[in-house]
Amino acid sequence: MSTMLLSDKLPYCPGCTHHHVTRQTSKALEKLGLAPQDVVLVTDIGCHGIADAVFATHTVHGLHGRSTAIAAGIAMALPAGKKVVVFIGDGGATIGLQHILEAARMNVPLTVVVHNNFLYGMTGGQPSGLTPPEFKTVVAPEGTHLPHHNLCELVHDAGAVFAARVVGLGDFSGTLAEAFAQDGFSLVEVLEMCTSYTPKFNPDFKLRQAAEAAGYALGSWTNPPRPPFRLQFGAQKPSLLSQLKLVTRKQQARLPHRLGIVLAGSAGEGVQYAAESLARAAVAGGLHATKKGSYPVTVGVGFSAAEILLSPEPIRYHGIGEPDFLVITSEDGLHWARPKLLAMRHGRVFVDASLPKPEASVPVEVRDFRTPFGAKNAALLALATVAREEALLPEALIAAFDPQAKAAAPVS
Ligand code: SF4
């Protein structure tokens, strides 16, 4: 038995050419003197994917069409001498065509073995982008009459150092070994037959004749060798965390228990900055704090909301079910916060004086956040006002971000 396989018994339907592709793959890997621990097999969704269970190599089961993308990440990070192989069907190759082309363009050192049996076997025999026009399937009993992609030519044009198409009969382990030996992107398309669905709709099907009739040229396509895309092994990269500004503890705030504050305003009015300022002030006051932002995909327009948690204890979960304070500084914020206003069973609500007093299930207090220092400072002023009125933090920590305190400070 092959050192690459754990069992002689393969899991496919009787007569399925996947048996042969699996055995030829293991033979080709052995030809190159590779050990199972040097090989990573990334399988896609489809019948071929159950090969995971029989390969003695590392195996990763991917998402439909995405196995090449997963394999590319693995291959980029592995040193030379390791081999990454993708098993994908014609359906998966159609879904993930862009991943295959990009891996070829970047010359990621991996080999894609396409099991092209002209249909999606696992889902009932539907046609793929590699199905010949006259090939009959369950949903196209007269054929699709659409041209199929020419995958080998596509990856060749994208820069693959080696691409080949073979009929999945006889010994093609030499072609597979040639592909596996490349230190760059290679692809082997194996033309196959699904014994469960092909004869049902194509009773006279013969694989070689069908390949010829479909214009599937056999052979190989090569490009001159070029450097493979591999990440520098062990290279030091600056951590994103190292760019964070450290907050120094300056005082000890007395907060008896955890408090959740929700700030709701408009994009471009400093909501996120104000929330971060309060969270930083709390950390400077020896508390634990989290801040979460929420805004639409159009970040420059519409609402902007933030959730700030302050706690004397470490925060294990940063969600706020029901806020202790809901602070609303603009019409966008009011619109966004309406469901919360009606759902709150406790807590307090502060609303800017320019807004109509909203319906709410708890008392609503009106304050002027927008007039004193303009809309751009409304969120900062609102949080500073609440923090001061509720004595959430020592005065000096609030003053550090309160526009009112800054305006009153003597010019030095
Ligand atoms: S359904 Fe078709 S492709 Fe899948 S294992 Fe059976 S014969 Fe092979």
PDB file of N, CA, C and O in Angstrom, residues 259-288:
ATOM      1  N   LEU A 259     -21.118  49.904  34.583  1.00  0.00           N
ATOM      2  CA  LEU A 259     -22.109  50.795  33.974  1.00  0.00           C
ATOM      3  C   LEU A 259     -22.010  50.734  32.455  1.00  0.00           C
ATOM      4  O   LEU A 259     -20.910  50.742  31.901  1.00  0.00           O
ATOM      5  N   GLY A 260     -23.142  50.691  31.810  1.00  0.00           N
ATOM      6  CA  GLY A 260     -23.167  50.690  30.348  1.00  0.00           C
ATOM      7  C   GLY A 260     -23.724  52.001  29.823  1.00  0.00           C
ATOM      8  O   GLY A 260     -24.813  52.413  30.211  1.00  0.00           O
ATOM      9  N   ILE A 261     -22.968  52.644  28.952  1.00  0.00           N
ATOM     10  CA  ILE A 261     -23.403  53.932  28.388  1.00  0.00           C
ATOM     11  C   ILE A 261     -23.511  53.773  26.869  1.00  0.00           C
ATOM     12  O   ILE A 261     -22.581  53.286  26.228  1.00  0.00           O
ATOM     13  N   VAL A 262     -24.641  54.183  26.322  1.00  0.00           N
ATOM     14  CA  VAL A 262     -24.793  54.169  24.867  1.00  0.00           C
ATOM     15  C   VAL A 262     -24.902  55.610  24.394  1.00  0.00           C
ATOM     16  O   VAL A 262     -25.721  56.387  24.900  1.00  0.00           O
ATOM     17  N   LEU A 263     -24.036  55.970  23.450  1.00  0.00           N
ATOM     18  CA  LEU A 263     -24.023  57.322  22.881  1.00  0.00           C
ATOM     19  C   LEU A 263     -24.488  57.231  21.438  1.00  0.00           C
ATOM     20  O   LEU A 263     -23.951  56.443  20.659  1.00  0.00           O
ATOM     21  N   ALA A 264     -25.510  57.995  21.089  1.00  0.00           N
ATOM     22  CA  ALA A 264     -26.062  57.924  19.728  1.00  0.00           C
ATOM     23  C   ALA A 264     -26.079  59.310  19.114  1.00  0.00           C
ATOM     24  O   ALA A 264     -26.699  60.235  19.658  1.00  0.00           O
ATOM     25  N   GLY A 265     -25.390  59.469  17.978  1.00  0.00           N
ATOM     26  CA  GLY A 265     -25.334  60.771  17.313  1.00  0.00           C
ATOM     27  C   GLY A 265     -25.205  60.594  15.813  1.00  0.00           C
ATOM     28  O   GLY A 265     -25.689  59.618  15.255  1.00  0.00           O
ATOM     29  N   SER A 266     -24.523  61.536  15.198  1.00  0.00           N
ATOM     30  CA  SER A 266     -24.394  61.520  13.732  1.00  0.00           C
ATOM     31  C   SER A 266     -22.948  61.302  13.319  1.00  0.00           C
ATOM     32  O   SER A 266     -22.016  61.734  14.013  1.00  0.00           O
ATOM     33  N   ALA A 267     -22.784  60.669  12.148  1.00  0.00           N
ATOM     34  CA  ALA A 267     -21.451  60.508  11.568  1.00  0.00           C
ATOM     35  C   ALA A 267     -20.822  61.884  11.381  1.00  0.00           C
ATOM     36  O   ALA A 267     -21.517  62.839  11.047  1.00  0.00           O
ATOM     37  N   GLY A 268     -19.523  61.972  11.628  1.00  0.00           N
ATOM     38  CA  GLY A 268     -18.816  63.229  11.436  1.00  0.00           C
ATOM     39  C   GLY A 268     -18.928  64.172  12.609  1.00  0.00           C
ATOM     40  O   GLY A 268     -18.414  65.291  12.563  1.00  0.00           O
ATOM     41  N   GLU A 269     -19.592  63.745  13.693  1.00  0.00           N
ATOM     42  CA  GLU A 269     -19.740  64.627  14.863  1.00  0.00           C
ATOM     43  C   GLU A 269     -18.960  64.090  16.064  1.00  0.00           C
ATOM     44  O   GLU A 269     -19.296  64.371  17.219  1.00  0.00           O
ATOM     45  N   GLY A 270     -17.946  63.280  15.795  1.00  0.00           N
ATOM     46  CA  GLY A 270     -17.002  62.889  16.848  1.00  0.00           C
ATOM     47  C   GLY A 270     -17.540  61.919  17.878  1.00  0.00           C
ATOM     48  O   GLY A 270     -17.031  61.867  19.003  1.00  0.00           O
ATOM     49  N   VAL A 271     -18.543  61.121  17.501  1.00  0.00           N
ATOM     50  CA  VAL A 271     -19.140  60.184  18.466  1.00  0.00           C
ATOM     51  C   VAL A 271     -18.109  59.146  18.922  1.00  0.00           C
ATOM     52  O   VAL A 271     -17.939  58.881  20.115  1.00  0.00           O
ATOM     53  N   GLN A 272     -17.410  58.539  17.952  1.00  0.00           N
ATOM     54  CA  GLN A 272     -16.451  57.485  18.310  1.00  0.00           C
ATOM     55  C   GLN A 272     -15.294  58.075  19.124  1.00  0.00           C
ATOM     56  O   GLN A 272     -14.816  57.465  20.073  1.00  0.00           O
ATOM     57  N   TYR A 273     -14.859  59.249  18.733  1.00  0.00           N
ATOM     58  CA  TYR A 273     -13.755  59.892  19.456  1.00  0.00           C
ATOM     59  C   TYR A 273     -14.164  60.195  20.902  1.00  0.00           C
ATOM     60  O   TYR A 273     -13.402  59.969  21.840  1.00  0.00           O
ATOM     61  N   ALA A 274     -15.398  60.697  21.051  1.00  0.00           N
ATOM     62  CA  ALA A 274     -15.882  61.033  22.399  1.00  0.00           C
ATOM     63  C   ALA A 274     -15.964  59.770  23.252  1.00  0.00           C
ATOM     64  O   ALA A 274     -15.542  59.770  24.421  1.00  0.00           O
ATOM     65  N   ALA A 275     -16.472  58.680  22.678  1.00  0.00           N
ATOM     66  CA  ALA A 275     -16.597  57.436  23.442  1.00  0.00           C
ATOM     67  C   ALA A 275     -15.223  56.921  23.839  1.00  0.00           C
ATOM     68  O   ALA A 275     -15.017  56.452  24.968  1.00  0.00           O
ATOM     69  N   GLU A 276     -14.275  57.021  22.913  1.00  0.00           N
ATOM     70  CA  GLU A 276     -12.919  56.554  23.208  1.00  0.00           C
ATOM     71  C   GLU A 276     -12.288  57.432  24.295  1.00  0.00           C
ATOM     72  O   GLU A 276     -11.573  56.945  25.172  1.00  0.00           O
ATOM     73  N   SER A 277     -12.572  58.723  24.234  1.00  0.00           N
ATOM     74  CA  SER A 277     -12.019  59.636  25.251  1.00  0.00           C
ATOM     75  C   SER A 277     -12.521  59.271  26.630  1.00  0.00           C
ATOM     76  O   SER A 277     -11.754  59.265  27.604  1.00  0.00           O
ATOM     77  N   LEU A 278     -13.820  58.963  26.741  1.00  0.00           N
ATOM     78  CA  LEU A 278     -14.369  58.578  28.039  1.00  0.00           C
ATOM     79  C   LEU A 278     -13.743  57.255  28.508  1.00  0.00           C
ATOM     80  O   LEU A 278     -13.366  57.112  29.674  1.00  0.00           O
ATOM     81  N   ALA A 279     -13.610  56.297  27.581  1.00  0.00           N
ATOM     82  CA  ALA A 279     -13.033  54.999  27.958  1.00  0.00           C
ATOM     83  C   ALA A 279     -11.588  55.183  28.421  1.00  0.00           C
ATOM     84  O   ALA A 279     -11.162  54.589  29.426  1.00  0.00           O
ATOM     85  N   ARG A 280     -10.832  56.011  27.731  1.00  0.00           N
ATOM     86  CA  ARG A 280      -9.434  56.256  28.112  1.00  0.00           C
ATOM     87  C   ARG A 280      -9.353  56.935  29.484  1.00  0.00           C
ATOM     88  O   ARG A 280      -8.504  56.615  30.313  1.00  0.00           O
ATOM     89  N   ALA A 281     -10.268  57.898  29.687  1.00  0.00           N
ATOM     90  CA  ALA A 281     -10.288  58.589  30.985  1.00  0.00           C
ATOM     91  C   ALA A 281     -10.582  57.599  32.100  1.00  0.00           C
ATOM     92  O   ALA A 281      -9.998  57.664  33.188  1.00  0.00           O
ATOM     93  N   ALA A 282     -11.475  56.640  31.828  1.00  0.00           N
ATOM     94  CA  ALA A 282     -11.820  55.644  32.841  1.00  0.00           C
ATOM     95  C   ALA A 282     -10.618  54.755  33.153  1.00  0.00           C
ATOM     96  O   ALA A 282     -10.357  54.429  34.318  1.00  0.00           O
ATOM     97  N   VAL A 283      -9.877  54.388  32.108  1.00  0.00           N
ATOM     98  CA  VAL A 283      -8.685  53.551  32.329  1.00  0.00           C
ATOM     99  C   VAL A 283      -7.649  54.350  33.130  1.00  0.00           C
ATOM    100  O   VAL A 283      -7.000  53.823  34.042  1.00  0.00           O
ATOM    101  N   ALA A 284      -7.505  55.648  32.788  1.00  0.00           N
ATOM    102  CA  ALA A 284      -6.593  56.502  33.568  1.00  0.00           C
ATOM    103  C   ALA A 284      -7.050  56.600  35.014  1.00  0.00           C
ATOM    104  O   ALA A 284      -6.262  56.871  35.918  1.00  0.00           O
ATOM    105  N   GLY A 285      -8.346  56.368  35.229  1.00  0.00           N
ATOM    106  CA  GLY A 285      -8.893  56.385  36.585  1.00  0.00           C
ATOM    107  C   GLY A 285      -8.877  55.004  37.238  1.00  0.00           C
ATOM    108  O   GLY A 285      -9.582  54.777  38.226  1.00  0.00           O
ATOM    109  N   GLY A 286      -8.127  54.078  36.670  1.00  0.00           N
ATOM    110  CA  GLY A 286      -7.957  52.773  37.308  1.00  0.00           C
ATOM    111  C   GLY A 286      -9.111  51.815  37.067  1.00  0.00           C
ATOM    112  O   GLY A 286      -9.178  50.751  37.686  1.00  0.00           O
ATOM    113  N   LEU A 287     -10.028  52.167  36.172  1.00  0.00           N
ATOM    114  CA  LEU A 287     -11.168  51.281  35.888  1.00  0.00           C
ATOM    115  C   LEU A 287     -10.869  50.415  34.659  1.00  0.00           C
ATOM    116  O   LEU A 287      -9.918  50.650  33.927  1.00  0.00           O
ATOM    117  N   HIS A 288     -11.722  49.448  34.443  1.00  0.00           N
ATOM    118  CA  HIS A 288     -11.687  48.693  33.194  1.00  0.00           C
ATOM    119  C   HIS A 288     -12.715  49.327  32.260  1.00  0.00           C
ATOM    120  O   HIS A 288     -13.778  49.772  32.717  1.00  0.00           O
TER     121      HIS A 288
END
